[in-house]
């Protein structure tokens, strides 16, 4: 979108620069005062020079800001940076990750359309599909994430979207995104990937053939547990519809949160590398310990999709889950014995978190549904933060000693 000033001479030339440079500079426009565009524009509306100027901006004849539900310079800087990092034609920011998913379905689906969803997606995502979209006549079916033949067989003539999270939470299963995109496209459907666990630093689904990426920016994009937000990224053709929905319905991102996320993105790659290195070290260590029955982490050679993860991702992420001896009681004793790690189901924070999925995030599922999803009572999930890995290992050792 053009500015009132000649941005060309003031902005950095980002042609051909690397990911880390984009993460720091993309979307940063400078005003004639030399102010950086990632300064915060905390304003709900914008003042016009003349009545004619107002009319031209309202009609869209002249590009520019009108009202912050439509556009805001700080939010736009964050959107441009996310588009650059995901390799998308366009990105739009939303108030939360759930608002991103809501906006995709509201703008691209109608009553009578069918959506196929991987079974292991985020709990609120399933509630949104089950409790709300179904009420408005959108059909929803669930498919195991990893099996491509199952996806192919479940696509119907009215299937509009395939929706996946890869890697899955908490068991770190993957789907071959490039192969799934081909299956979707062959039958006229679009592939939507929730890229929250990897971020574009580790995985760029659009480059693998997906049509749309959604994010909860609340997690690693912020990276320090401060505020809520979301992103939708994709081709202009679809994003035009998403933008239209957001402007009208209003789950837009606050400029304050956009400013936090811009700062978060500047360290995204550094943080993700540190999260991955510590997660790998802890996963390898856990796998050796007496009392640990199984470790789920795609960076381990024992992971059945390790080769796919190496091909599809630039790192294996921060989330490690493991089964301990002693069932639910063992898992609770392990968790309660830790002294440093935070007991919370959140992730993507600089602070390491620990949770018991079968009694928290997956607690509302019936026991047989949980079993079908592979969530054992003995399963613990950690989302590895940025503390010293030796201290984290010592804390997990307290858990092991309590088994
Ligand atoms: C947290 C999360 C969401 C929802 O994001 P909010 O910002 O909490 O609305 C969606 N998908 C995944 C994978 C998540 O972890």
mmCIF file of C-alpha atoms and ligand atoms in Angstrom:
data_model
loop_
_atom_site.group_PDB
_atom_site.id
_atom_site.type_symbol
_atom_site.label_atom_id
_atom_site.label_comp_id
_atom_site.label_asym_id
_atom_site.label_seq_id
_atom_site.Cartn_x
_atom_site.Cartn_y
_atom_site.Cartn_z
ATOM 1 C CA UNK A 1 0.000 0.000 0.000
ATOM 2 C CA UNK A 2 1.432 3.391 -0.895
ATOM 3 C CA UNK A 3 2.159 6.181 1.558
ATOM 4 C CA UNK A 4 1.666 9.914 1.390
ATOM 5 C CA UNK A 5 5.410 10.312 1.154
ATOM 6 C CA UNK A 6 7.977 8.922 -1.222
ATOM 7 C CA UNK A 7 8.910 5.769 0.643
ATOM 8 C CA UNK A 8 11.368 4.723 -2.037
ATOM 9 C CA UNK A 9 14.242 6.891 -0.889
ATOM 10 C CA UNK A 10 13.722 6.333 2.800
ATOM 11 C CA UNK A 11 13.164 2.596 3.124
ATOM 12 C CA UNK A 12 15.832 -0.102 3.070
ATOM 13 C CA UNK A 13 16.323 -2.026 -0.171
ATOM 14 C CA UNK A 14 15.456 -5.610 0.768
ATOM 15 C CA UNK A 15 15.822 -7.189 -2.661
ATOM 16 C CA UNK A 16 17.365 -10.638 -2.244
ATOM 17 C CA UNK A 17 18.280 -10.314 1.447
ATOM 18 C CA UNK A 18 18.253 -13.291 3.844
ATOM 19 C CA UNK A 19 15.584 -14.332 6.379
ATOM 20 C CA UNK A 20 17.357 -12.766 9.365
ATOM 21 C CA UNK A 21 17.563 -9.407 7.597
ATOM 22 C CA UNK A 22 13.881 -9.537 6.626
ATOM 23 C CA UNK A 23 12.969 -10.394 10.223
ATOM 24 C CA UNK A 24 14.639 -7.187 11.375
ATOM 25 C CA UNK A 25 13.803 -4.814 8.516
ATOM 26 C CA UNK A 26 10.831 -5.896 6.373
ATOM 27 C CA UNK A 27 7.783 -3.632 6.648
ATOM 28 C CA UNK A 28 9.790 -0.839 8.225
ATOM 29 C CA UNK A 29 8.831 2.371 6.463
ATOM 30 C CA UNK A 30 10.282 5.696 7.444
ATOM 31 C CA UNK A 31 8.427 8.991 7.461
ATOM 32 C CA UNK A 32 9.998 12.215 6.144
ATOM 33 C CA UNK A 33 10.841 13.070 9.763
ATOM 34 C CA UNK A 34 13.187 10.083 9.771
ATOM 35 C CA UNK A 35 10.958 8.306 12.243
ATOM 36 C CA UNK A 36 10.876 4.529 11.872
ATOM 37 C CA UNK A 37 7.600 3.038 10.721
ATOM 38 C CA UNK A 38 7.716 0.545 13.556
ATOM 39 C CA UNK A 39 7.086 3.446 15.884
ATOM 40 C CA UNK A 40 3.698 2.807 17.457
ATOM 41 C CA UNK A 41 0.651 4.498 15.912
ATOM 42 C CA UNK A 42 -1.825 4.326 18.795
ATOM 43 C CA UNK A 43 -4.731 5.966 17.030
ATOM 44 C CA UNK A 44 -8.223 4.855 16.139
ATOM 45 C CA UNK A 45 -8.701 7.243 13.218
ATOM 46 C CA UNK A 46 -6.778 9.527 10.880
ATOM 47 C CA UNK A 47 -7.216 13.226 10.033
ATOM 48 C CA UNK A 48 -7.578 14.402 6.437
ATOM 49 C CA UNK A 49 -6.310 17.700 5.017
ATOM 50 C CA UNK A 50 -9.529 18.584 3.177
ATOM 51 C CA UNK A 51 -13.024 17.247 2.598
ATOM 52 C CA UNK A 52 -11.934 16.169 -0.878
ATOM 53 C CA UNK A 53 -8.965 14.316 0.617
ATOM 54 C CA UNK A 54 -11.331 12.495 3.002
ATOM 55 C CA UNK A 55 -13.642 11.536 0.134
ATOM 56 C CA UNK A 56 -10.747 10.248 -1.970
ATOM 57 C CA UNK A 57 -9.422 8.117 0.893
ATOM 58 C CA UNK A 58 -12.857 6.725 1.730
ATOM 59 C CA UNK A 59 -13.530 5.792 -1.883
ATOM 60 C CA UNK A 60 -10.133 4.120 -2.129
ATOM 61 C CA UNK A 61 -9.131 6.392 -5.017
ATOM 62 C CA UNK A 62 -6.175 7.534 -2.890
ATOM 63 C CA UNK A 63 -4.519 4.892 -0.707
ATOM 64 C CA UNK A 64 -4.032 5.728 2.942
ATOM 65 C CA UNK A 65 -5.352 5.161 6.406
ATOM 66 C CA UNK A 66 -8.971 5.907 7.275
ATOM 67 C CA UNK A 67 -9.747 4.039 10.476
ATOM 68 C CA UNK A 68 -7.716 1.537 12.488
ATOM 69 C CA UNK A 69 -10.236 -1.279 12.089
ATOM 70 C CA UNK A 70 -9.266 -1.073 8.383
ATOM 71 C CA UNK A 71 -5.569 -0.240 8.459
ATOM 72 C CA UNK A 72 -2.968 1.043 10.886
ATOM 73 C CA UNK A 73 0.683 1.772 10.014
ATOM 74 C CA UNK A 74 2.114 -0.284 12.885
ATOM 75 C CA UNK A 75 -0.142 -3.232 12.137
ATOM 76 C CA UNK A 76 0.719 -2.936 8.448
ATOM 77 C CA UNK A 77 4.452 -3.022 9.213
ATOM 78 C CA UNK A 78 3.932 -6.281 11.116
ATOM 79 C CA UNK A 79 1.803 -7.685 8.273
ATOM 80 C CA UNK A 80 4.434 -6.818 5.660
ATOM 81 C CA UNK A 81 7.170 -8.396 7.759
ATOM 82 C CA UNK A 82 5.157 -11.596 8.256
ATOM 83 C CA UNK A 83 4.415 -11.760 4.508
ATOM 84 C CA UNK A 84 8.130 -11.406 3.768
ATOM 85 C CA UNK A 85 9.059 -14.147 6.249
ATOM 86 C CA UNK A 86 6.401 -16.612 5.071
ATOM 87 C CA UNK A 87 7.072 -15.837 1.392
ATOM 88 C CA UNK A 88 3.423 -14.759 1.025
ATOM 89 C CA UNK A 89 1.971 -12.221 -1.396
ATOM 90 C CA UNK A 90 0.083 -10.729 1.535
ATOM 91 C CA UNK A 91 -0.459 -11.199 5.265
ATOM 92 C CA UNK A 92 -3.081 -9.768 7.605
ATOM 93 C CA UNK A 93 -2.936 -9.565 11.374
ATOM 94 C CA UNK A 94 -5.762 -10.575 13.693
ATOM 95 C CA UNK A 95 -6.582 -10.099 17.389
ATOM 96 C CA UNK A 96 -5.713 -13.713 18.313
ATOM 97 C CA UNK A 97 -4.743 -16.966 16.644
ATOM 98 C CA UNK A 98 -8.360 -18.116 16.888
ATOM 99 C CA UNK A 99 -9.482 -14.922 15.110
ATOM 100 C CA UNK A 100 -7.089 -15.852 12.279
ATOM 101 C CA UNK A 101 -8.727 -19.283 11.887
ATOM 102 C CA UNK A 102 -12.228 -17.766 12.196
ATOM 103 C CA UNK A 103 -11.400 -15.192 9.505
ATOM 104 C CA UNK A 104 -10.119 -17.814 7.053
ATOM 105 C CA UNK A 105 -13.258 -19.932 7.283
ATOM 106 C CA UNK A 106 -15.700 -16.987 7.371
ATOM 107 C CA UNK A 107 -14.149 -15.417 4.299
ATOM 108 C CA UNK A 108 -13.544 -18.530 2.181
ATOM 109 C CA UNK A 109 -16.392 -20.927 3.092
ATOM 110 C CA UNK A 110 -20.175 -20.858 2.769
ATOM 111 C CA UNK A 111 -23.006 -23.026 4.069
ATOM 112 C CA UNK A 112 -22.806 -26.391 2.327
ATOM 113 C CA UNK A 113 -19.011 -26.373 2.023
ATOM 114 C CA UNK A 114 -16.955 -29.155 3.574
ATOM 115 C CA UNK A 115 -13.741 -28.812 5.599
ATOM 116 C CA UNK A 116 -11.316 -31.635 6.381
ATOM 117 C CA UNK A 117 -9.326 -31.191 9.565
ATOM 118 C CA UNK A 118 -6.474 -33.214 11.048
ATOM 119 C CA UNK A 119 -7.600 -34.889 14.271
ATOM 120 C CA UNK A 120 -4.803 -33.530 16.418
ATOM 121 C CA UNK A 121 -5.435 -29.767 16.037
ATOM 122 C CA UNK A 122 -5.623 -27.218 18.872
ATOM 123 C CA UNK A 123 -8.657 -27.729 21.164
ATOM 124 C CA UNK A 124 -10.306 -24.363 20.495
ATOM 125 C CA UNK A 125 -9.942 -24.962 16.755
ATOM 126 C CA UNK A 126 -12.024 -28.137 17.097
ATOM 127 C CA UNK A 127 -14.610 -26.284 19.240
ATOM 128 C CA UNK A 128 -14.833 -23.518 16.634
ATOM 129 C CA UNK A 129 -15.508 -26.042 13.876
ATOM 130 C CA UNK A 130 -17.822 -28.261 15.930
ATOM 131 C CA UNK A 131 -19.871 -25.755 17.929
ATOM 132 C CA UNK A 132 -20.057 -22.835 15.548
ATOM 133 C CA UNK A 133 -19.299 -23.574 11.893
ATOM 134 C CA UNK A 134 -21.475 -26.692 11.900
ATOM 135 C CA UNK A 135 -24.381 -24.539 13.135
ATOM 136 C CA UNK A 136 -24.027 -22.446 9.987
ATOM 137 C CA UNK A 137 -24.088 -25.425 7.655
ATOM 138 C CA UNK A 138 -20.376 -25.976 7.135
ATOM 139 C CA UNK A 139 -19.610 -29.705 7.190
ATOM 140 C CA UNK A 140 -16.511 -30.833 9.062
ATOM 141 C CA UNK A 141 -14.734 -34.195 9.087
ATOM 142 C CA UNK A 142 -11.531 -35.302 10.816
ATOM 143 C CA UNK A 143 -8.669 -37.301 9.336
ATOM 144 C CA UNK A 144 -5.480 -38.720 10.934
ATOM 145 C CA UNK A 145 -2.689 -36.242 10.188
ATOM 146 C CA UNK A 146 0.048 -38.378 8.685
ATOM 147 C CA UNK A 147 -1.765 -40.758 6.287
ATOM 148 C CA UNK A 148 -2.003 -39.191 2.840
ATOM 149 C CA UNK A 149 -4.327 -41.890 1.462
ATOM 150 C CA UNK A 150 -6.851 -41.095 4.211
ATOM 151 C CA UNK A 151 -6.936 -37.435 3.179
ATOM 152 C CA UNK A 152 -7.358 -38.308 -0.482
ATOM 153 C CA UNK A 153 -10.224 -40.688 0.286
ATOM 154 C CA UNK A 154 -12.040 -38.191 2.538
ATOM 155 C CA UNK A 155 -12.139 -35.296 0.041
ATOM 156 C CA UNK A 156 -15.663 -34.705 -1.316
ATOM 157 C CA UNK A 157 -16.801 -32.611 -4.277
ATOM 158 C CA UNK A 158 -17.741 -29.783 -1.857
ATOM 159 C CA UNK A 159 -14.473 -29.911 0.117
ATOM 160 C CA UNK A 160 -13.148 -26.364 0.176
ATOM 161 C CA UNK A 161 -10.355 -26.479 2.782
ATOM 162 C CA UNK A 162 -7.942 -28.996 4.277
ATOM 163 C CA UNK A 163 -6.745 -27.735 7.670
ATOM 164 C CA UNK A 164 -3.634 -29.122 9.417
ATOM 165 C CA UNK A 165 -1.128 -28.449 12.161
ATOM 166 C CA UNK A 166 2.276 -29.979 11.458
ATOM 167 C CA UNK A 167 4.008 -30.915 13.683
ATOM 168 C CA UNK A 168 1.065 -31.903 15.849
ATOM 169 C CA UNK A 169 0.624 -31.146 19.525
ATOM 170 C CA UNK A 170 1.675 -32.875 21.755
ATOM 171 C CA UNK A 171 2.899 -35.975 19.897
ATOM 172 C CA UNK A 172 4.961 -34.262 17.152
ATOM 173 C CA UNK A 173 3.442 -36.125 14.224
ATOM 174 C CA UNK A 174 3.992 -34.599 10.777
ATOM 175 C CA UNK A 175 2.278 -34.566 7.441
ATOM 176 C CA UNK A 176 4.150 -34.222 4.139
ATOM 177 C CA UNK A 177 2.883 -30.715 3.316
ATOM 178 C CA UNK A 178 4.001 -30.735 -0.344
ATOM 179 C CA UNK A 179 2.270 -34.071 -0.986
ATOM 180 C CA UNK A 180 -0.896 -33.007 0.839
ATOM 181 C CA UNK A 181 -1.033 -29.734 -1.131
ATOM 182 C CA UNK A 182 -0.921 -31.760 -4.361
ATOM 183 C CA UNK A 183 -3.772 -33.976 -3.159
ATOM 184 C CA UNK A 184 -5.839 -30.910 -2.237
ATOM 185 C CA UNK A 185 -5.180 -29.106 -5.510
ATOM 186 C CA UNK A 186 -5.946 -32.155 -7.630
ATOM 187 C CA UNK A 187 -9.476 -32.032 -6.202
ATOM 188 C CA UNK A 188 -9.944 -28.261 -6.218
ATOM 189 C CA UNK A 189 -9.455 -27.708 -2.459
ATOM 190 C CA UNK A 190 -7.065 -25.397 -0.615
ATOM 191 C CA UNK A 191 -4.552 -26.405 2.063
ATOM 192 C CA UNK A 192 -4.416 -24.305 5.243
ATOM 193 C CA UNK A 193 -1.474 -24.876 7.627
ATOM 194 C CA UNK A 194 -1.412 -23.659 11.242
ATOM 195 C CA UNK A 195 2.327 -22.875 11.458
ATOM 196 C CA UNK A 196 2.320 -21.812 15.081
ATOM 197 C CA UNK A 197 4.723 -24.483 16.379
ATOM 198 C CA UNK A 198 7.410 -23.924 13.744
ATOM 199 C CA UNK A 199 7.062 -20.246 12.770
ATOM 200 C CA UNK A 200 8.536 -19.292 9.367
ATOM 201 C CA UNK A 201 12.008 -19.600 10.908
ATOM 202 C CA UNK A 202 11.626 -23.404 10.849
ATOM 203 C CA UNK A 203 8.988 -24.082 8.183
ATOM 204 C CA UNK A 204 7.494 -22.104 5.287
ATOM 205 C CA UNK A 205 4.355 -24.002 4.232
ATOM 206 C CA UNK A 206 3.520 -21.668 1.324
ATOM 207 C CA UNK A 207 6.862 -22.512 -0.268
ATOM 208 C CA UNK A 208 5.955 -26.207 0.074
ATOM 209 C CA UNK A 209 2.693 -25.633 -1.817
ATOM 210 C CA UNK A 210 0.160 -24.757 0.924
ATOM 211 C CA UNK A 211 -2.320 -22.005 0.044
ATOM 212 C CA UNK A 212 -2.778 -20.297 3.395
ATOM 213 C CA UNK A 213 -0.796 -20.119 6.630
ATOM 214 C CA UNK A 214 -2.331 -19.156 9.976
ATOM 215 C CA UNK A 215 -0.503 -18.274 13.168
ATOM 216 C CA UNK A 216 -1.112 -17.656 16.789
ATOM 217 C CA UNK A 217 1.389 -14.787 17.166
ATOM 218 C CA UNK A 218 0.761 -15.185 20.898
ATOM 219 C CA UNK A 219 3.294 -18.009 20.906
ATOM 220 C CA UNK A 220 6.801 -17.843 19.386
ATOM 221 C CA UNK A 221 6.269 -14.680 17.310
ATOM 222 C CA UNK A 222 5.909 -12.694 20.509
ATOM 223 C CA UNK A 223 8.157 -15.247 22.178
ATOM 224 C CA UNK A 224 7.998 -13.713 25.625
ATOM 225 C CA UNK A 225 4.440 -14.373 26.763
ATOM 226 C CA UNK A 226 3.264 -10.740 26.586
ATOM 227 C CA UNK A 227 0.280 -10.404 24.295
ATOM 228 C CA UNK A 228 -2.237 -12.056 21.984
ATOM 229 C CA UNK A 229 -2.409 -11.918 18.203
ATOM 230 C CA UNK A 230 -2.705 -13.892 14.988
ATOM 231 C CA UNK A 231 -1.773 -13.827 11.318
ATOM 232 C CA UNK A 232 -3.201 -15.124 8.049
ATOM 233 C CA UNK A 233 -0.823 -15.214 5.061
ATOM 234 C CA UNK A 234 -1.316 -16.329 1.485
ATOM 235 C CA UNK A 235 -2.050 -15.207 -2.064
ATOM 236 C CA UNK A 236 -3.639 -11.797 -2.683
ATOM 237 C CA UNK A 237 -6.704 -13.401 -4.270
ATOM 238 C CA UNK A 238 -7.698 -15.176 -1.032
ATOM 239 C CA UNK A 239 -6.289 -12.511 1.271
ATOM 240 C CA UNK A 240 -8.576 -9.912 -0.311
ATOM 241 C CA UNK A 241 -11.530 -11.906 1.042
ATOM 242 C CA UNK A 242 -9.920 -12.291 4.490
ATOM 243 C CA UNK A 243 -9.182 -8.556 4.671
ATOM 244 C CA UNK A 244 -12.787 -7.808 3.699
ATOM 245 C CA UNK A 245 -14.086 -9.984 6.544
ATOM 246 C CA UNK A 246 -11.693 -8.485 9.099
ATOM 247 C CA UNK A 247 -12.552 -4.896 8.182
ATOM 248 C CA UNK A 248 -16.241 -5.582 8.541
ATOM 249 C CA UNK A 249 -16.333 -7.970 11.487
ATOM 250 C CA UNK A 250 -13.470 -6.367 13.395
ATOM 251 C CA UNK A 251 -11.185 -8.981 15.042
ATOM 252 C CA UNK A 252 -8.230 -6.777 14.069
ATOM 253 C CA UNK A 253 -4.897 -6.570 15.873
ATOM 254 C CA UNK A 254 -4.136 -3.741 18.296
ATOM 255 C CA UNK A 255 -1.231 -1.514 17.138
ATOM 256 C CA UNK A 256 0.367 -1.950 20.545
ATOM 257 C CA UNK A 257 0.452 -5.721 20.081
ATOM 258 C CA UNK A 258 1.719 -5.301 16.499
ATOM 259 C CA UNK A 259 4.623 -3.247 17.835
ATOM 260 C CA UNK A 260 5.472 -5.973 20.387
ATOM 261 C CA UNK A 261 5.371 -8.598 17.632
ATOM 262 C CA UNK A 262 7.646 -6.514 15.367
ATOM 263 C CA UNK A 263 10.166 -6.483 18.198
ATOM 264 C CA UNK A 264 9.611 -10.210 18.737
ATOM 265 C CA UNK A 265 10.286 -10.995 15.078
ATOM 266 C CA UNK A 266 13.660 -9.253 15.221
ATOM 267 C CA UNK A 267 14.950 -12.080 17.426
ATOM 268 C CA UNK A 268 12.755 -14.890 16.041
ATOM 269 C CA UNK A 269 15.451 -16.900 14.308
ATOM 270 C CA UNK A 270 17.933 -16.565 17.182
ATOM 271 C CA UNK A 271 15.280 -17.652 19.658
ATOM 272 C CA UNK A 272 14.043 -20.560 17.555
ATOM 273 C CA UNK A 273 17.602 -21.862 17.159
ATOM 274 C CA UNK A 274 18.090 -21.696 20.922
ATOM 275 C CA UNK A 275 14.702 -23.356 21.628
ATOM 276 C CA UNK A 276 15.524 -26.158 19.169
ATOM 277 C CA UNK A 277 19.053 -26.755 20.498
ATOM 278 C CA UNK A 278 17.832 -27.084 24.094
ATOM 279 C CA UNK A 279 14.813 -29.202 23.108
ATOM 280 C CA UNK A 280 17.075 -31.563 21.140
ATOM 281 C CA UNK A 281 19.507 -31.901 24.055
ATOM 282 C CA UNK A 282 16.712 -32.560 26.553
ATOM 283 C CA UNK A 283 14.923 -35.032 24.250
ATOM 284 C CA UNK A 284 18.147 -37.008 23.739
ATOM 285 C CA UNK A 285 18.848 -36.968 27.468
ATOM 286 C CA UNK A 286 15.301 -37.983 28.419
ATOM 287 C CA UNK A 287 15.434 -40.901 25.973
ATOM 288 C CA UNK A 288 18.365 -42.340 27.987
ATOM 289 C CA UNK A 289 16.725 -42.071 31.416
ATOM 290 C CA UNK A 290 15.296 -44.894 33.463
ATOM 291 C CA UNK A 291 11.600 -44.201 34.082
ATOM 292 C CA UNK A 292 11.009 -42.620 30.662
ATOM 293 C CA UNK A 293 9.065 -45.023 28.446
ATOM 294 C CA UNK A 294 8.940 -43.022 25.229
ATOM 295 C CA UNK A 295 9.996 -39.596 23.935
ATOM 296 C CA UNK A 296 8.121 -37.862 21.090
ATOM 297 C CA UNK A 297 10.360 -35.368 19.267
ATOM 298 C CA UNK A 298 10.966 -35.205 15.506
ATOM 299 C CA UNK A 299 14.642 -34.427 16.071
ATOM 300 C CA UNK A 300 15.226 -37.933 17.464
ATOM 301 C CA UNK A 301 16.370 -40.723 15.137
ATOM 302 C CA UNK A 302 13.756 -42.907 16.855
ATOM 303 C CA UNK A 303 10.944 -40.639 15.539
ATOM 304 C CA UNK A 304 9.204 -42.453 12.653
ATOM 305 C CA UNK A 305 9.077 -39.252 10.565
ATOM 306 C CA UNK A 306 12.562 -37.952 11.357
ATOM 307 C CA UNK A 307 13.554 -37.940 7.667
ATOM 308 C CA UNK A 308 10.428 -36.001 6.647
ATOM 309 C CA UNK A 309 11.059 -33.483 9.441
ATOM 310 C CA UNK A 310 14.625 -32.990 8.180
ATOM 311 C CA UNK A 311 13.352 -32.380 4.656
ATOM 312 C CA UNK A 312 10.400 -30.165 5.501
ATOM 313 C CA UNK A 313 11.654 -28.156 8.505
ATOM 314 C CA UNK A 314 14.826 -26.239 9.312
ATOM 315 C CA UNK A 315 14.606 -27.290 12.965
ATOM 316 C CA UNK A 316 12.504 -29.595 15.105
ATOM 317 C CA UNK A 317 10.907 -27.052 17.421
ATOM 318 C CA UNK A 318 10.594 -26.453 21.144
ATOM 319 C CA UNK A 319 7.911 -28.958 22.112
ATOM 320 C CA UNK A 320 9.002 -32.326 23.531
ATOM 321 C CA UNK A 321 6.602 -34.838 25.016
ATOM 322 C CA UNK A 322 7.385 -38.036 26.882
ATOM 323 C CA UNK A 323 5.690 -40.904 28.673
ATOM 324 C CA UNK A 324 6.807 -41.710 32.203
ATOM 325 C CA UNK A 325 6.561 -44.827 34.354
ATOM 326 C CA UNK A 326 3.574 -44.925 36.721
ATOM 327 C CA UNK A 327 0.663 -43.603 34.639
ATOM 328 C CA UNK A 328 -1.174 -40.473 35.729
ATOM 329 C CA UNK A 329 0.173 -40.608 39.300
ATOM 330 C CA UNK A 330 3.736 -40.853 38.025
ATOM 331 C CA UNK A 331 3.190 -37.963 35.615
ATOM 332 C CA UNK A 332 1.693 -35.729 38.332
ATOM 333 C CA UNK A 333 4.520 -36.589 40.773
ATOM 334 C CA UNK A 334 7.069 -35.741 38.054
ATOM 335 C CA UNK A 335 5.404 -32.387 37.304
ATOM 336 C CA UNK A 336 4.973 -31.432 40.957
ATOM 337 C CA UNK A 337 8.622 -32.205 41.725
ATOM 338 C CA UNK A 338 9.922 -29.553 39.298
ATOM 339 C CA UNK A 339 10.962 -26.271 40.923
ATOM 340 C CA UNK A 340 11.941 -24.051 37.977
ATOM 341 C CA UNK A 341 9.691 -24.966 35.077
ATOM 342 C CA UNK A 342 6.222 -23.312 35.005
ATOM 343 C CA UNK A 343 3.216 -25.629 35.284
ATOM 344 C CA UNK A 344 1.027 -24.204 32.497
ATOM 345 C CA UNK A 345 -0.290 -25.330 29.142
ATOM 346 C CA UNK A 346 1.066 -22.255 27.325
ATOM 347 C CA UNK A 347 4.027 -22.497 24.963
ATOM 348 C CA UNK A 348 6.253 -20.252 22.912
ATOM 349 C CA UNK A 349 7.482 -18.320 25.927
ATOM 350 C CA UNK A 350 11.082 -17.723 26.971
ATOM 351 C CA UNK A 351 10.083 -19.609 30.141
ATOM 352 C CA UNK A 352 9.921 -23.408 29.896
ATOM 353 C CA UNK A 353 6.476 -24.825 30.602
ATOM 354 C CA UNK A 354 5.281 -28.297 31.615
ATOM 355 C CA UNK A 355 1.794 -29.759 31.317
ATOM 356 C CA UNK A 356 -0.144 -33.011 31.652
ATOM 357 C CA UNK A 357 -2.209 -33.125 28.414
ATOM 358 C CA UNK A 358 -4.662 -35.871 29.439
ATOM 359 C CA UNK A 359 -6.015 -33.804 32.379
ATOM 360 C CA UNK A 360 -5.636 -30.303 30.852
ATOM 361 C CA UNK A 361 -5.648 -29.579 27.108
ATOM 362 C CA UNK A 362 -7.173 -32.994 26.274
ATOM 363 C CA UNK A 363 -9.117 -33.414 29.533
ATOM 364 C CA UNK A 364 -12.533 -32.930 27.987
ATOM 365 C CA UNK A 365 -12.123 -35.800 25.518
ATOM 366 C CA UNK A 366 -13.717 -39.121 26.425
ATOM 367 C CA UNK A 367 -11.103 -41.712 27.524
ATOM 368 C CA UNK A 368 -11.505 -43.690 24.281
ATOM 369 C CA UNK A 369 -11.101 -40.498 22.191
ATOM 370 C CA UNK A 370 -7.920 -39.708 24.110
ATOM 371 C CA UNK A 371 -6.655 -43.223 23.548
ATOM 372 C CA UNK A 372 -7.419 -42.932 19.825
ATOM 373 C CA UNK A 373 -5.451 -39.675 19.761
ATOM 374 C CA UNK A 374 -2.508 -41.427 21.440
ATOM 375 C CA UNK A 375 -2.646 -39.224 24.557
ATOM 376 C CA UNK A 376 -1.635 -41.571 27.385
ATOM 377 C CA UNK A 377 -2.240 -40.710 31.044
ATOM 378 C CA UNK A 378 1.529 -41.036 31.489
ATOM 379 C CA UNK A 379 2.258 -38.324 28.896
ATOM 380 C CA UNK A 380 3.966 -35.048 29.872
ATOM 381 C CA UNK A 381 4.623 -32.165 27.489
ATOM 382 C CA UNK A 382 7.319 -29.555 27.884
ATOM 383 C CA UNK A 383 7.715 -26.444 25.731
ATOM 384 C CA UNK A 384 11.384 -25.643 26.095
ATOM 385 C CA UNK A 385 12.233 -22.006 26.763
ATOM 386 C CA UNK A 386 15.442 -20.032 26.833
ATOM 387 C CA UNK A 387 16.818 -20.841 30.286
ATOM 388 C CA UNK A 388 20.210 -22.544 30.586
ATOM 389 C CA UNK A 389 19.726 -26.123 29.421
ATOM 390 C CA UNK A 390 21.751 -27.520 32.352
ATOM 391 C CA UNK A 391 19.286 -25.965 34.786
ATOM 392 C CA UNK A 392 16.339 -27.384 32.824
ATOM 393 C CA UNK A 393 17.905 -30.847 32.846
ATOM 394 C CA UNK A 394 18.460 -30.593 36.609
ATOM 395 C CA UNK A 395 14.815 -29.661 37.080
ATOM 396 C CA UNK A 396 13.620 -32.604 34.956
ATOM 397 C CA UNK A 397 15.935 -34.833 37.000
ATOM 398 C CA UNK A 398 13.942 -33.786 40.101
ATOM 399 C CA UNK A 399 10.849 -35.021 38.280
ATOM 400 C CA UNK A 400 12.517 -38.334 37.428
ATOM 401 C CA UNK A 401 13.625 -38.819 41.022
ATOM 402 C CA UNK A 402 9.998 -38.469 42.163
ATOM 403 C CA UNK A 403 8.607 -41.185 39.850
HETATM 404 C C1 LIG B 1 -2.503 -21.170 20.789
HETATM 405 C C2 LIG B 1 -2.820 -21.780 19.492
HETATM 406 C C3 LIG B 1 -3.879 -21.311 18.707
HETATM 407 C C4 LIG B 1 -4.822 -20.215 19.165
HETATM 408 O O1 LIG B 1 -4.148 -18.995 19.300
HETATM 409 P P1 LIG B 1 -4.658 -17.855 20.321
HETATM 410 O O2 LIG B 1 -3.668 -16.769 20.059
HETATM 411 O O3 LIG B 1 -4.597 -18.448 21.690
HETATM 412 O O4 LIG B 1 -6.041 -17.492 19.929
HETATM 413 C C5 LIG B 1 -4.097 -21.907 17.484
HETATM 414 N N1 LIG B 1 -3.313 -22.917 17.041
HETATM 415 C C6 LIG B 1 -2.287 -23.391 17.780
HETATM 416 C C7 LIG B 1 -1.467 -24.507 17.243
HETATM 417 C C8 LIG B 1 -2.008 -22.854 19.025
HETATM 418 O O5 LIG B 1 -1.002 -23.353 19.750
#
